[in-house]
Amino acid sequence: DAMVIQNPRYQVTQFGKPVTLSCSQTLNHNVMYWYQQKSSQAPKLLFHYYDKDFNNEADTPDNFQSRRPNTSFCFLDIRSPGLGDAAMYLCATSRDGRGSYEQYFGPGTRLTVT
Amino acid sequence: GIQVEQSPPDLILQEGANSTLRCNFSDSVNNLQWFHQNPWGQLINLFYIPSGTKQNGRLSATTVATERYSLLYISSSQTTDSGVYFCAVERVGYGNKLVFGAGTILRVKS
C-alpha cells in the first residue's frame, strides 16, 4: 500500500542535543509538509517543500530546519531542542501543490525532551 | 488569517447514537478535509470535501462553501469512533497550507 512512513515513532532527546526525525513516502507526491502538534492542540504547519522548493512559515523558529534530499524522503532537524519542543511531529504529503489536493499524514513521531 | 471554528468542543455519546459536528470558516477555501485522530495520534483522512456531500459507511459530510461551513455526520456511533475530529481548510490564494480547527473530542460509551 502506498503510504507515508515516519521514523522513529517515539524519540527521546536531551535538552540541547540535536535530533533528526525522518519521513518517507511511497505516494510519489510532489509536496511534503511538517506539522507540529502540542498536547491538546491542533496541528500547526512548520514548513513544506514543493519539490525542492522550501517554504518556511513566518513563525517557525530558526531552531527548526528541514532537508529533502529526494522526492521520497524529508527530514526535520531540531538543532537545540528545548522543553517547549516536546510535541507530536506529523509529516504529510500531497500531489502537485499548484492545485489543491488532499493531504495524507504519517503516523507521527512523538518527541520527548528531558 | 483564516479562522476555523469547530463545535461542539466535547461530545459524549451512548453507543448507537447519532451526532453532527460542525466546522465554520471565515474565508473562501480551496480545500476542506475532515480527520479523525486516533488514540495513538495518527490523523486518519475521513473526507476531502471542498464542496458538496459525500458518504462513507456510517459517516457522511456536507460542505456549503458559499455559507462557509461544513458538517460531519456520524450515525450509529461505536466506541471505536472515539477520538478527536479535526476540520482543516486551505484558504484561497494561500496554497498548500492547511489550517486546523481546535477539534471536537468525541467519547462514545458502551
PDB file of C-alpha atoms in Angstrom, chain B:
ATOM      1  CA  GLY B   1      -5.514  34.706   8.873  1.00  0.00           C
ATOM      2  CA  ILE B   2      -8.469  32.443   8.330  1.00  0.00           C
ATOM      3  CA  GLN B   3     -10.466  31.400  11.404  1.00  0.00           C
ATOM      4  CA  VAL B   4     -11.686  27.816  11.711  1.00  0.00           C
ATOM      5  CA  GLU B   5     -14.166  27.116  14.493  1.00  0.00           C
ATOM      6  CA  GLN B   6     -15.402  23.677  15.422  1.00  0.00           C
ATOM      7  CA  SER B   7     -18.364  22.820  17.598  1.00  0.00           C
ATOM      8  CA  PRO B   8     -19.072  21.314  19.990  1.00  0.00           C
ATOM      9  CA  PRO B   9     -15.648  21.150  21.661  1.00  0.00           C
ATOM     10  CA  ASP B  10     -16.606  17.999  23.566  1.00  0.00           C
ATOM     11  CA  LEU B  11     -19.285  15.400  22.967  1.00  0.00           C
ATOM     12  CA  ILE B  12     -20.233  12.276  24.901  1.00  0.00           C
ATOM     13  CA  LEU B  13     -22.493   9.756  23.194  1.00  0.00           C
ATOM     14  CA  GLN B  14     -24.035   6.455  24.089  1.00  0.00           C
ATOM     15  CA  GLU B  15     -23.131   3.725  21.624  1.00  0.00           C
ATOM     16  CA  GLY B  16     -25.632   3.673  18.770  1.00  0.00           C
ATOM     17  CA  ALA B  17     -26.449   7.381  18.927  1.00  0.00           C
ATOM     18  CA  ASN B  18     -26.053   9.807  16.025  1.00  0.00           C
ATOM     19  CA  SER B  19     -24.149  13.084  16.067  1.00  0.00           C
ATOM     20  CA  THR B  20     -23.360  16.139  13.964  1.00  0.00           C
ATOM     21  CA  LEU B  21     -20.086  18.030  14.177  1.00  0.00           C
ATOM     22  CA  ARG B  22     -19.788  21.500  12.703  1.00  0.00           C
ATOM     23  CA  CYS B  23     -16.922  23.485  11.171  1.00  0.00           C
ATOM     24  CA  ASN B  24     -17.260  27.187  10.373  1.00  0.00           C
ATOM     25  CA  PHE B  25     -14.582  29.073   8.458  1.00  0.00           C
ATOM     26  CA  SER B  26     -14.129  32.777   7.877  1.00  0.00           C
ATOM     27  CA  ASP B  27     -12.934  32.957   4.258  1.00  0.00           C
ATOM     28  CA  SER B  28     -13.189  31.202   0.910  1.00  0.00           C
ATOM     29  CA  VAL B  29     -11.390  27.865   0.748  1.00  0.00           C
ATOM     30  CA  ASN B  30      -9.945  25.587  -1.944  1.00  0.00           C
ATOM     31  CA  ASN B  31      -9.752  22.551   0.242  1.00  0.00           C
ATOM     32  CA  LEU B  32     -11.533  21.214   3.297  1.00  0.00           C
ATOM     33  CA  GLN B  33     -10.656  17.962   4.978  1.00  0.00           C
ATOM     34  CA  TRP B  34     -12.093  16.100   7.961  1.00  0.00           C
ATOM     35  CA  PHE B  35      -9.752  13.933  10.018  1.00  0.00           C
ATOM     36  CA  HIS B  36     -10.103  11.534  12.916  1.00  0.00           C
ATOM     37  CA  GLN B  37      -7.122  11.447  15.258  1.00  0.00           C
ATOM     38  CA  ASN B  38      -6.901   8.088  16.921  1.00  0.00           C
ATOM     39  CA  PRO B  39      -5.560   7.489  20.462  1.00  0.00           C
ATOM     40  CA  TRP B  40      -2.075   6.852  19.032  1.00  0.00           C
ATOM     41  CA  GLY B  41      -2.015  10.250  17.379  1.00  0.00           C
ATOM     42  CA  GLN B  42      -2.415   9.306  13.744  1.00  0.00           C
ATOM     43  CA  LEU B  43      -4.589  11.538  11.602  1.00  0.00           C
ATOM     44  CA  ILE B  44      -6.931   9.419   9.533  1.00  0.00           C
ATOM     45  CA  ASN B  45      -8.413  11.031   6.427  1.00  0.00           C
ATOM     46  CA  LEU B  46     -12.184  10.908   6.548  1.00  0.00           C
ATOM     47  CA  PHE B  47     -13.238  13.260   3.758  1.00  0.00           C
ATOM     48  CA  TYR B  48     -11.761  15.626   1.221  1.00  0.00           C
ATOM     49  CA  ILE B  49     -14.782  17.844   0.655  1.00  0.00           C
ATOM     50  CA  PRO B  50     -14.310  21.449  -0.507  1.00  0.00           C
ATOM     51  CA  SER B  51     -17.980  21.430  -1.527  1.00  0.00           C
ATOM     52  CA  GLY B  52     -20.950  19.103  -1.809  1.00  0.00           C
ATOM     53  CA  THR B  53     -21.849  15.925   0.044  1.00  0.00           C
ATOM     54  CA  LYS B  54     -20.014  12.625   0.435  1.00  0.00           C
ATOM     55  CA  GLN B  55     -20.772   9.423   2.309  1.00  0.00           C
ATOM     56  CA  ASN B  56     -18.553   6.631   3.537  1.00  0.00           C
ATOM     57  CA  GLY B  57     -20.326   3.944   5.518  1.00  0.00           C
ATOM     58  CA  ARG B  58     -21.708   5.411   8.739  1.00  0.00           C
ATOM     59  CA  LEU B  59     -20.044   8.739   8.091  1.00  0.00           C
ATOM     60  CA  SER B  60     -21.120  11.499   5.774  1.00  0.00           C
ATOM     61  CA  ALA B  61     -20.086  15.106   5.268  1.00  0.00           C
ATOM     62  CA  THR B  62     -21.548  18.190   3.658  1.00  0.00           C
ATOM     63  CA  THR B  63     -19.760  21.429   2.832  1.00  0.00           C
ATOM     64  CA  VAL B  64     -21.677  24.561   1.854  1.00  0.00           C
ATOM     65  CA  ALA B  65     -18.809  26.682   0.590  1.00  0.00           C
ATOM     66  CA  THR B  66     -20.943  29.764  -0.123  1.00  0.00           C
ATOM     67  CA  GLU B  67     -22.047  29.835   3.526  1.00  0.00           C
ATOM     68  CA  ARG B  68     -18.609  28.820   4.852  1.00  0.00           C
ATOM     69  CA  TYR B  69     -19.442  25.779   6.883  1.00  0.00           C
ATOM     70  CA  SER B  70     -19.112  22.009   6.827  1.00  0.00           C
ATOM     71  CA  LEU B  71     -20.897  19.288   8.766  1.00  0.00           C
ATOM     72  CA  LEU B  72     -19.733  15.797   9.655  1.00  0.00           C
ATOM     73  CA  TYR B  73     -22.442  13.251  10.483  1.00  0.00           C
ATOM     74  CA  ILE B  74     -21.728  10.123  12.460  1.00  0.00           C
ATOM     75  CA  SER B  75     -24.553   7.605  12.587  1.00  0.00           C
ATOM     76  CA  SER B  76     -24.895   4.568  14.872  1.00  0.00           C
ATOM     77  CA  SER B  77     -21.763   5.549  16.771  1.00  0.00           C
ATOM     78  CA  GLN B  78     -19.363   2.886  18.030  1.00  0.00           C
ATOM     79  CA  THR B  79     -16.736   3.020  20.767  1.00  0.00           C
ATOM     80  CA  THR B  80     -14.048   2.939  18.077  1.00  0.00           C
ATOM     81  CA  ASP B  81     -15.340   6.315  16.855  1.00  0.00           C
ATOM     82  CA  SER B  82     -13.893   7.914  19.993  1.00  0.00           C
ATOM     83  CA  GLY B  83     -11.070  10.366  19.481  1.00  0.00           C
ATOM     84  CA  VAL B  84     -10.589  13.882  18.185  1.00  0.00           C
ATOM     85  CA  TYR B  85     -12.195  15.090  14.958  1.00  0.00           C
ATOM     86  CA  PHE B  86     -10.440  17.902  13.133  1.00  0.00           C
ATOM     87  CA  CYS B  87     -11.625  20.073  10.310  1.00  0.00           C
ATOM     88  CA  ALA B  88      -8.835  21.679   8.261  1.00  0.00           C
ATOM     89  CA  VAL B  89      -9.062  24.197   5.431  1.00  0.00           C
ATOM     90  CA  GLU B  90      -6.819  25.627   2.735  1.00  0.00           C
ATOM     91  CA  ARG B  91      -7.579  29.267   2.139  1.00  0.00           C
ATOM     92  CA  VAL B  92      -7.936  30.521  -1.467  1.00  0.00           C
ATOM     93  CA  GLY B  93      -4.687  32.157  -2.558  1.00  0.00           C
ATOM     94  CA  TYR B  94      -2.698  30.582   0.278  1.00  0.00           C
ATOM     95  CA  GLY B  95      -1.964  27.275  -1.389  1.00  0.00           C
ATOM     96  CA  ASN B  96      -0.517  24.209   0.329  1.00  0.00           C
ATOM     97  CA  LYS B  97      -1.327  25.355   3.856  1.00  0.00           C
ATOM     98  CA  LEU B  98      -3.922  23.529   5.901  1.00  0.00           C
ATOM     99  CA  VAL B  99      -5.257  25.490   8.883  1.00  0.00           C
ATOM    100  CA  PHE B 100      -6.830  23.281  11.510  1.00  0.00           C
ATOM    101  CA  GLY B 101      -9.721  23.954  13.814  1.00  0.00           C
ATOM    102  CA  ALA B 102      -9.333  23.198  17.513  1.00  0.00           C
ATOM    103  CA  GLY B 103     -11.109  19.862  17.139  1.00  0.00           C
ATOM    104  CA  THR B 104     -14.070  18.084  18.698  1.00  0.00           C
ATOM    105  CA  ILE B 105     -13.312  15.453  21.343  1.00  0.00           C
ATOM    106  CA  LEU B 106     -15.787  12.604  20.957  1.00  0.00           C
ATOM    107  CA  ARG B 107     -16.277   9.912  23.590  1.00  0.00           C
ATOM    108  CA  VAL B 108     -18.598   7.024  22.804  1.00  0.00           C
ATOM    109  CA  LYS B 109     -19.666   4.976  25.822  1.00  0.00           C
ATOM    110  CA  SER B 110     -20.784   1.357  25.639  1.00  0.00           C
TER     111      SER B 110
END
